[in-house]
CSV table of C-alpha atoms in Angstrom, one decimal:
chain,number,residue,atom,x,y,z
A,12,MET,CA,12.5,-44.1,2.6
A,13,ASN,CA,14.5,-42.1,0.2
A,14,HIS,CA,11.8,-42.5,-2.3
A,15,THR,CA,9.0,-41.4,0.0
A,16,THR,CA,10.9,-38.2,1.0
A,17,ARG,CA,11.3,-37.4,-2.7
A,18,THR,CA,7.6,-37.9,-3.4
A,19,HIS,CA,6.8,-35.8,-0.4
A,20,ASN,CA,9.1,-33.0,-1.4
A,21,LEU,CA,7.8,-33.0,-4.9
A,22,ALA,CA,4.2,-32.8,-3.7
A,23,ARG,CA,5.2,-29.8,-1.6
A,24,LEU,CA,6.9,-28.1,-4.5
A,25,GLN,CA,3.9,-28.5,-6.6
A,26,ASP,CA,1.7,-27.0,-3.9
A,27,ASP,CA,4.0,-24.0,-3.6
A,28,ILE,CA,4.0,-23.5,-7.4
A,29,ARG,CA,0.2,-23.8,-7.5
A,30,GLU,CA,-0.1,-21.2,-4.7
A,31,ALA,CA,2.3,-18.8,-6.4
A,32,ASN,CA,0.4,-19.2,-9.7
A,33,LEU,CA,-2.9,-18.7,-8.0
A,34,SER,CA,-1.8,-15.5,-6.2
A,35,TYR,CA,-0.3,-14.1,-9.3
A,36,LEU,CA,-3.3,-14.8,-11.5
A,37,MET,CA,-5.8,-13.4,-8.9
A,38,VAL,CA,-3.8,-10.2,-8.4
A,39,ALA,CA,-3.4,-9.9,-12.2
A,40,GLN,CA,-7.1,-10.4,-12.8
A,41,HIS,CA,-8.0,-7.9,-10.1
A,42,MET,CA,-5.6,-5.3,-11.5
A,43,ILE,CA,-6.9,-5.8,-15.0
A,44,ARG,CA,-10.5,-5.4,-13.9
A,45,THR,CA,-9.8,-2.3,-11.9
A,46,ASP,CA,-7.7,-0.4,-14.5
A,47,ARG,CA,-6.8,-2.1,-17.7
A,48,ALA,CA,-4.2,0.4,-19.0
A,49,GLU,CA,-2.4,0.6,-15.6
A,50,ALA,CA,-2.5,-3.2,-15.1
A,51,GLN,CA,-1.0,-3.9,-18.5
A,52,LEU,CA,1.9,-1.5,-17.7
A,53,ARG,CA,2.5,-2.9,-14.2
A,54,LEU,CA,2.3,-6.5,-15.3
A,55,GLY,CA,4.4,-5.9,-18.4
A,56,ILE,CA,2.3,-8.2,-20.6
A,57,THR,CA,0.7,-7.7,-24.0
A,58,GLU,CA,-2.9,-6.8,-24.6
A,59,GLU,CA,-3.6,-10.3,-25.9
A,60,VAL,CA,-2.5,-11.9,-22.6
A,61,VAL,CA,-4.4,-9.2,-20.7
A,62,ASP,CA,-7.6,-10.3,-22.5
A,63,VAL,CA,-6.9,-14.0,-21.8
A,64,ILE,CA,-6.4,-13.4,-18.0
A,65,ASP,CA,-9.4,-11.1,-17.9
A,66,GLY,CA,-11.6,-13.8,-19.5
A,67,LEU,CA,-10.6,-16.7,-17.1
A,68,THR,CA,-13.4,-18.1,-15.0
A,69,PRO,CA,-12.6,-19.1,-11.4
A,70,GLY,CA,-12.5,-22.7,-12.5
A,71,GLN,CA,-10.2,-22.0,-15.4
A,72,LEU,CA,-8.0,-19.9,-13.2
A,73,ALA,CA,-7.6,-22.8,-10.7
A,74,ARG,CA,-6.8,-25.2,-13.6
A,75,VAL,CA,-4.2,-22.9,-15.1
A,76,ALA,CA,-2.6,-22.5,-11.6
A,77,ALA,CA,-2.4,-26.2,-11.0
A,78,SER,CA,0.6,-26.7,-13.3
A,79,ASN,CA,4.1,-27.8,-12.5
A,80,MET,CA,5.4,-24.6,-14.1
A,81,LEU,CA,5.3,-21.0,-12.8
A,82,VAL,CA,3.0,-18.9,-15.1
A,83,CYS,CA,4.8,-15.6,-14.2
A,84,ARG,CA,8.3,-14.5,-15.2
A,85,PHE,CA,10.8,-12.0,-14.1
A,86,SER,CA,10.2,-8.7,-15.7
A,87,CYS,CA,13.9,-7.8,-15.5
A,88,ASP,CA,16.5,-10.2,-16.7
A,89,ASP,CA,19.2,-7.6,-16.8
A,90,LYS,CA,22.1,-8.0,-14.4
A,91,ILE,CA,22.4,-4.2,-14.1
A,92,VAL,CA,18.9,-3.8,-12.8
A,93,TRP,CA,19.4,-6.5,-10.2
A,94,ASP,CA,22.7,-4.9,-9.0
A,95,LEU,CA,21.0,-1.5,-8.8
A,96,LEU,CA,18.0,-2.9,-6.9
A,97,ALA,CA,20.2,-4.8,-4.5
A,98,GLU,CA,22.3,-1.6,-4.0
A,99,HIS,CA,19.4,0.7,-3.2
A,100,GLY,CA,19.4,2.3,0.2
A,101,ARG,CA,22.8,0.8,1.1
A,102,ARG,CA,25.3,3.2,-0.4
A,103,ASP,CA,23.8,5.0,-3.3
A,104,ALA,CA,20.6,7.0,-2.8
A,105,ALA,CA,20.0,7.2,-6.5
A,106,ALA,CA,20.4,3.5,-7.3
A,107,GLY,CA,16.6,2.8,-6.9
A,108,LEU,CA,15.8,5.6,-9.3
A,109,HIS,CA,18.5,4.4,-11.7
A,110,ALA,CA,17.0,0.9,-11.7
A,111,SER,CA,13.5,2.3,-12.3
A,112,ILE,CA,14.7,4.3,-15.3
A,113,VAL,CA,16.5,1.3,-16.8
A,114,MET,CA,13.5,-0.9,-16.3
A,115,ALA,CA,11.1,1.6,-17.7
A,116,SER,CA,13.4,2.1,-20.8
A,117,ARG,CA,13.2,-1.4,-21.9
A,118,PRO,CA,10.9,-2.4,-24.7
A,119,LEU,CA,7.7,-4.1,-23.7
A,120,GLU,CA,8.0,-7.8,-23.8
A,121,ALA,CA,5.9,-9.9,-26.1
A,122,ALA,CA,5.0,-12.5,-23.6
B,10,MET,CA,-23.7,28.8,-33.5
B,11,LYS,CA,-21.5,26.2,-31.8
B,12,PRO,CA,-22.6,22.6,-32.2
B,13,GLN,CA,-24.1,21.1,-29.0
B,14,ARG,CA,-21.6,19.2,-27.0
B,15,SER,CA,-22.7,16.0,-25.4
B,16,LEU,CA,-23.3,16.3,-21.7
B,17,VAL,CA,-21.6,13.0,-21.0
B,18,ALA,CA,-18.4,14.3,-22.8
B,19,GLU,CA,-18.6,17.5,-20.8
B,20,ALA,CA,-19.0,15.7,-17.5
B,21,ARG,CA,-16.0,13.6,-18.4
B,22,ASP,CA,-14.0,16.7,-19.2
B,23,VAL,CA,-14.9,18.2,-15.9
B,24,GLU,CA,-13.9,15.1,-14.0
B,25,ARG,CA,-10.6,14.9,-15.8
B,26,VAL,CA,-9.8,18.6,-15.1
B,27,ARG,CA,-10.5,18.0,-11.4
B,28,THR,CA,-8.1,15.1,-11.4
B,29,LEU,CA,-5.4,17.2,-13.1
B,30,VAL,CA,-6.0,20.1,-10.7
B,31,LYS,CA,-5.6,17.8,-7.7
B,32,LEU,CA,-2.3,16.6,-9.2
B,33,GLY,CA,-1.1,20.2,-9.3
B,34,ALA,CA,-1.8,21.3,-12.9
B,35,ARG,CA,-1.7,24.9,-13.9
B,36,LEU,CA,-4.4,26.6,-15.9
B,37,GLN,CA,-2.4,26.6,-19.1
B,38,LEU,CA,-2.3,22.8,-19.0
B,39,LEU,CA,-6.0,22.6,-18.3
B,40,GLU,CA,-6.8,24.9,-21.2
B,41,SER,CA,-4.9,22.8,-23.6
B,42,VAL,CA,-6.3,19.5,-22.7
B,43,SER,CA,-10.0,20.4,-22.3
B,44,SER,CA,-12.6,22.3,-24.3
B,45,LEU,CA,-14.0,24.1,-21.3
B,46,SER,CA,-13.9,27.9,-21.1
B,47,ARG,CA,-11.2,29.6,-19.0
B,48,GLU,CA,-13.9,30.8,-16.6
B,49,ARG,CA,-15.2,27.3,-16.0
B,50,LEU,CA,-11.7,26.0,-15.5
B,51,SER,CA,-11.1,28.7,-12.9
B,52,ARG,CA,-14.2,27.7,-11.1
B,53,ILE,CA,-13.4,24.0,-11.1
B,54,TYR,CA,-9.9,24.9,-9.8
B,55,LYS,CA,-11.4,27.0,-7.0
B,56,GLU,CA,-13.9,24.3,-6.0
B,57,ALA,CA,-11.2,21.6,-6.0
B,58,LEU,CA,-8.5,23.5,-4.1
B,59,GLY,CA,-10.3,26.3,-2.4
B,60,LYS,CA,-8.1,29.0,-3.9
B,61,SER,CA,-7.6,30.8,-7.2
B,62,PRO,CA,-5.3,29.4,-9.8
B,63,PRO,CA,-1.8,31.0,-9.9
B,64,LYS,CA,-1.3,33.5,-12.7
B,65,GLY,CA,1.8,34.1,-14.7
B,66,MET,CA,3.7,32.5,-17.5
B,67,LEU,CA,5.0,28.9,-17.6
B,68,PRO,CA,8.7,28.3,-17.8
B,69,PHE,CA,9.6,27.8,-21.5
B,70,SER,CA,13.2,26.7,-21.4
B,71,THR,CA,14.5,23.2,-22.1
B,72,GLU,CA,17.5,23.8,-19.9
B,73,TRP,CA,15.8,22.9,-16.7
B,74,PHE,CA,15.4,19.3,-18.0
B,75,MET,CA,19.1,19.1,-18.6
B,76,THR,CA,20.2,19.7,-15.0
B,77,TRP,CA,21.2,16.7,-12.9
B,78,GLN,CA,18.3,15.9,-10.6
B,79,PRO,CA,15.5,17.2,-12.9
B,80,ASN,CA,17.0,15.1,-15.8
B,81,ILE,CA,16.7,11.9,-13.7
B,82,HIS,CA,13.1,12.6,-12.8
B,83,SER,CA,12.1,13.7,-16.3
B,84,SER,CA,13.7,10.6,-17.8
B,85,LEU,CA,11.8,8.3,-15.5
B,86,PHE,CA,8.5,10.1,-16.3
B,87,LEU,CA,9.0,10.2,-20.0
B,88,ASN,CA,9.9,6.5,-20.2
B,89,LEU,CA,6.8,5.6,-18.2
B,90,TYR,CA,4.7,7.9,-20.5
B,91,GLN,CA,6.0,6.3,-23.7
B,92,ARG,CA,5.4,2.8,-22.2
B,93,VAL,CA,1.8,3.8,-21.4
B,94,ILE,CA,1.2,5.1,-24.9
B,95,LYS,CA,2.7,2.0,-26.5
B,96,SER,CA,0.9,-0.5,-24.3
B,97,SER,CA,-2.6,0.8,-24.3
B,98,ASP,CA,-5.0,2.8,-26.4
B,99,ILE,CA,-5.9,5.5,-23.9
B,100,ASP,CA,-5.6,9.1,-25.1
B,101,ASP,CA,-2.7,11.5,-24.5
B,102,THR,CA,-4.3,13.2,-21.5
B,103,ASP,CA,-5.2,10.0,-19.7
B,104,ALA,CA,-1.7,8.8,-20.5
B,105,LEU,CA,-0.3,11.9,-18.9
B,106,ILE,CA,-2.3,11.3,-15.7
B,107,LEU,CA,-1.5,7.6,-15.5
B,108,ALA,CA,2.2,8.1,-16.2
B,109,TYR,CA,2.5,11.0,-13.7
B,110,ARG,CA,0.8,8.9,-11.0
B,111,LEU,CA,3.1,6.0,-11.6
B,112,TYR,CA,6.1,8.4,-11.5
B,113,GLN,CA,4.8,9.9,-8.2
B,114,GLU,CA,4.3,6.4,-6.8
B,115,GLN,CA,7.7,5.2,-7.7
B,116,VAL,CA,9.6,8.2,-6.5
B,117,THR,CA,7.7,8.2,-3.2
B,118,MET,CA,8.3,4.5,-2.7
B,119,LEU,CA,12.0,5.1,-3.1
B,120,GLY,CA,12.0,7.8,-0.5
B,121,HIS,CA,12.5,10.8,-2.8
B,122,SER,CA,10.2,13.7,-3.3
B,123,GLU,CA,8.8,14.7,-6.7
B,124,ALA,CA,11.1,17.1,-8.5
B,125,LEU,CA,8.9,17.1,-11.5
B,126,SER,CA,5.5,18.8,-11.2
B,127,ILE,CA,2.7,17.7,-13.6
B,128,THR,CA,2.9,21.0,-15.4
B,129,ARG,CA,6.6,20.5,-16.0
B,130,ALA,CA,5.8,17.0,-17.1
B,131,TRP,CA,3.4,18.3,-19.7
B,132,CYS,CA,5.9,20.9,-20.8
B,133,LEU,CA,8.3,18.1,-21.3
B,134,LEU,CA,5.8,16.3,-23.5
B,135,ARG,CA,5.4,19.4,-25.6
B,136,PHE,CA,9.1,19.8,-26.0
B,137,VAL,CA,9.3,16.2,-27.2
B,138,SER,CA,6.4,16.6,-29.7
B,139,SER,CA,8.0,19.7,-31.1
B,140,ASN,CA,11.3,17.8,-31.5
B,141,MET,CA,13.3,19.8,-29.1
B,142,LEU,CA,13.9,17.1,-26.6
B,143,THR,CA,14.1,13.3,-27.0
B,144,LEU,CA,15.3,10.2,-25.2
B,145,ALA,CA,18.7,8.7,-25.9
B,146,PRO,CA,20.2,5.5,-24.5
B,147,CYS,CA,23.1,5.6,-22.1
B,148,SER,CA,26.0,3.7,-23.5
B,149,CYS,CA,26.7,2.3,-20.0
B,150,CYS,CA,23.4,1.2,-18.4
B,151,GLY,CA,21.1,1.1,-21.4
B,152,GLY,CA,18.5,3.3,-19.8
B,153,ARG,CA,17.0,6.1,-21.9
B,154,TYR,CA,17.4,9.7,-20.8
B,155,VAL,CA,16.1,13.1,-21.8
B,156,VAL,CA,18.5,14.9,-24.2
B,157,HIS,CA,18.4,17.8,-26.7
B,158,THR,CA,17.4,16.3,-30.0
B,159,TYR,CA,20.3,17.5,-32.0
B,160,GLU,CA,23.0,16.9,-29.4
B,161,LEU,CA,25.7,14.4,-30.3
B,162,VAL,CA,24.7,11.3,-28.3
B,163,LYS,CA,26.8,8.6,-29.8
B,164,ASN,CA,28.6,7.7,-26.6
B,165,TYR,CA,26.2,9.3,-24.2
B,166,ARG,CA,26.6,8.5,-20.6
B,167,CYS,CA,23.8,9.3,-18.2
B,168,GLY,CA,24.0,11.4,-15.1
B,169,LEU,CA,23.7,8.3,-12.9
B,170,CYS,CA,26.5,6.3,-14.6
B,171,ALA,CA,28.7,9.3,-14.8
B,172,PRO,CA,27.5,11.8,-12.2
B,173,PRO,CA,29.0,15.3,-12.3
B,174,SER,CA,31.7,15.7,-9.7
B,175,ARG,CA,29.4,17.4,-7.2
B,176,ALA,CA,26.5,15.1,-7.5
B,177,GLY,CA,26.0,12.3,-5.1
B,178,LYS,CA,28.0,14.1,-2.4
B,179,GLY,CA,27.1,16.6,0.2
B,180,ARG,CA,24.3,19.0,-0.7
B,181,ALA,CA,23.4,17.5,-4.0
B,182,TRP,CA,23.0,14.1,-2.4
B,183,SER,CA,20.7,15.3,0.3
B,184,SER,CA,18.8,17.5,-2.1
B,185,LEU,CA,18.0,14.4,-4.1
B,186,GLN,CA,16.7,12.9,-0.9
B,187,ASN,CA,14.8,15.7,0.7
B,188,GLU,CA,14.4,18.8,-1.3
B,189,GLY,CA,12.3,18.5,-4.5
B,190,GLN,CA,9.9,21.4,-4.1
B,191,PRO,CA,8.3,21.2,-7.5
B,192,ALA,CA,9.8,24.1,-9.4
B,193,VAL,CA,6.6,25.0,-11.0
B,194,ALA,CA,4.0,25.4,-8.2
């Protein structure tokens, strides 16, 4: 019983991850094909990775998505940005702008 | 005689000028980023907006960028612009357009109005390229903000980490929310 629940949960988790990966990759590919420069900025990834995602065929995209790891990462790993984003609209009208500036100030990540 | 310009290049120029006009660019900006004559620029302006371009000088002081709300908006724009330049190989004018659009989008999404017009944004870029203004990191939040190049910025704290006493309260607060008529129309 315990074992079957575990297998069931694991299968569900893998489904969720695959779906998140698939959405991310499809949105990313669509953005890249619409406006490359803008997409690169919004996605916060290097030109190399942009090329790779752009070149994925639908079959490859599905295979990459079917992994047990998430392919996308947080673009802000700074506590200050999280605090500011969570704060926005509650007390401090400028917190959202503050978070945007701190995020835009950070060097581009070599993914 | 002037060398023949490619028609494709010219068409691209016209399209770009139209985009800039719709974003609110003044004639001086258009003249500096395109090779079209002043007359043609005026015509494009009239066709796009149905009125003549405003005349008169552009503001030429760096002080505006140092005041509280404009400084916040300019810093956001300049960071976005530098990111665009670093992350792709588009030219300066396309980068101006893209960064300004991203700035507009972000500010609108947060419920503020644009305090920085595209003409001001372009002035800012000129001040930066002539080494009058630059970005310096805030010692508190790590964000980078517009400062005078030769100011002492060792322990600089930005206007958001250390707001001036009147900011964030009363009129200044609501002006951040509601006002924001672009100072350069």
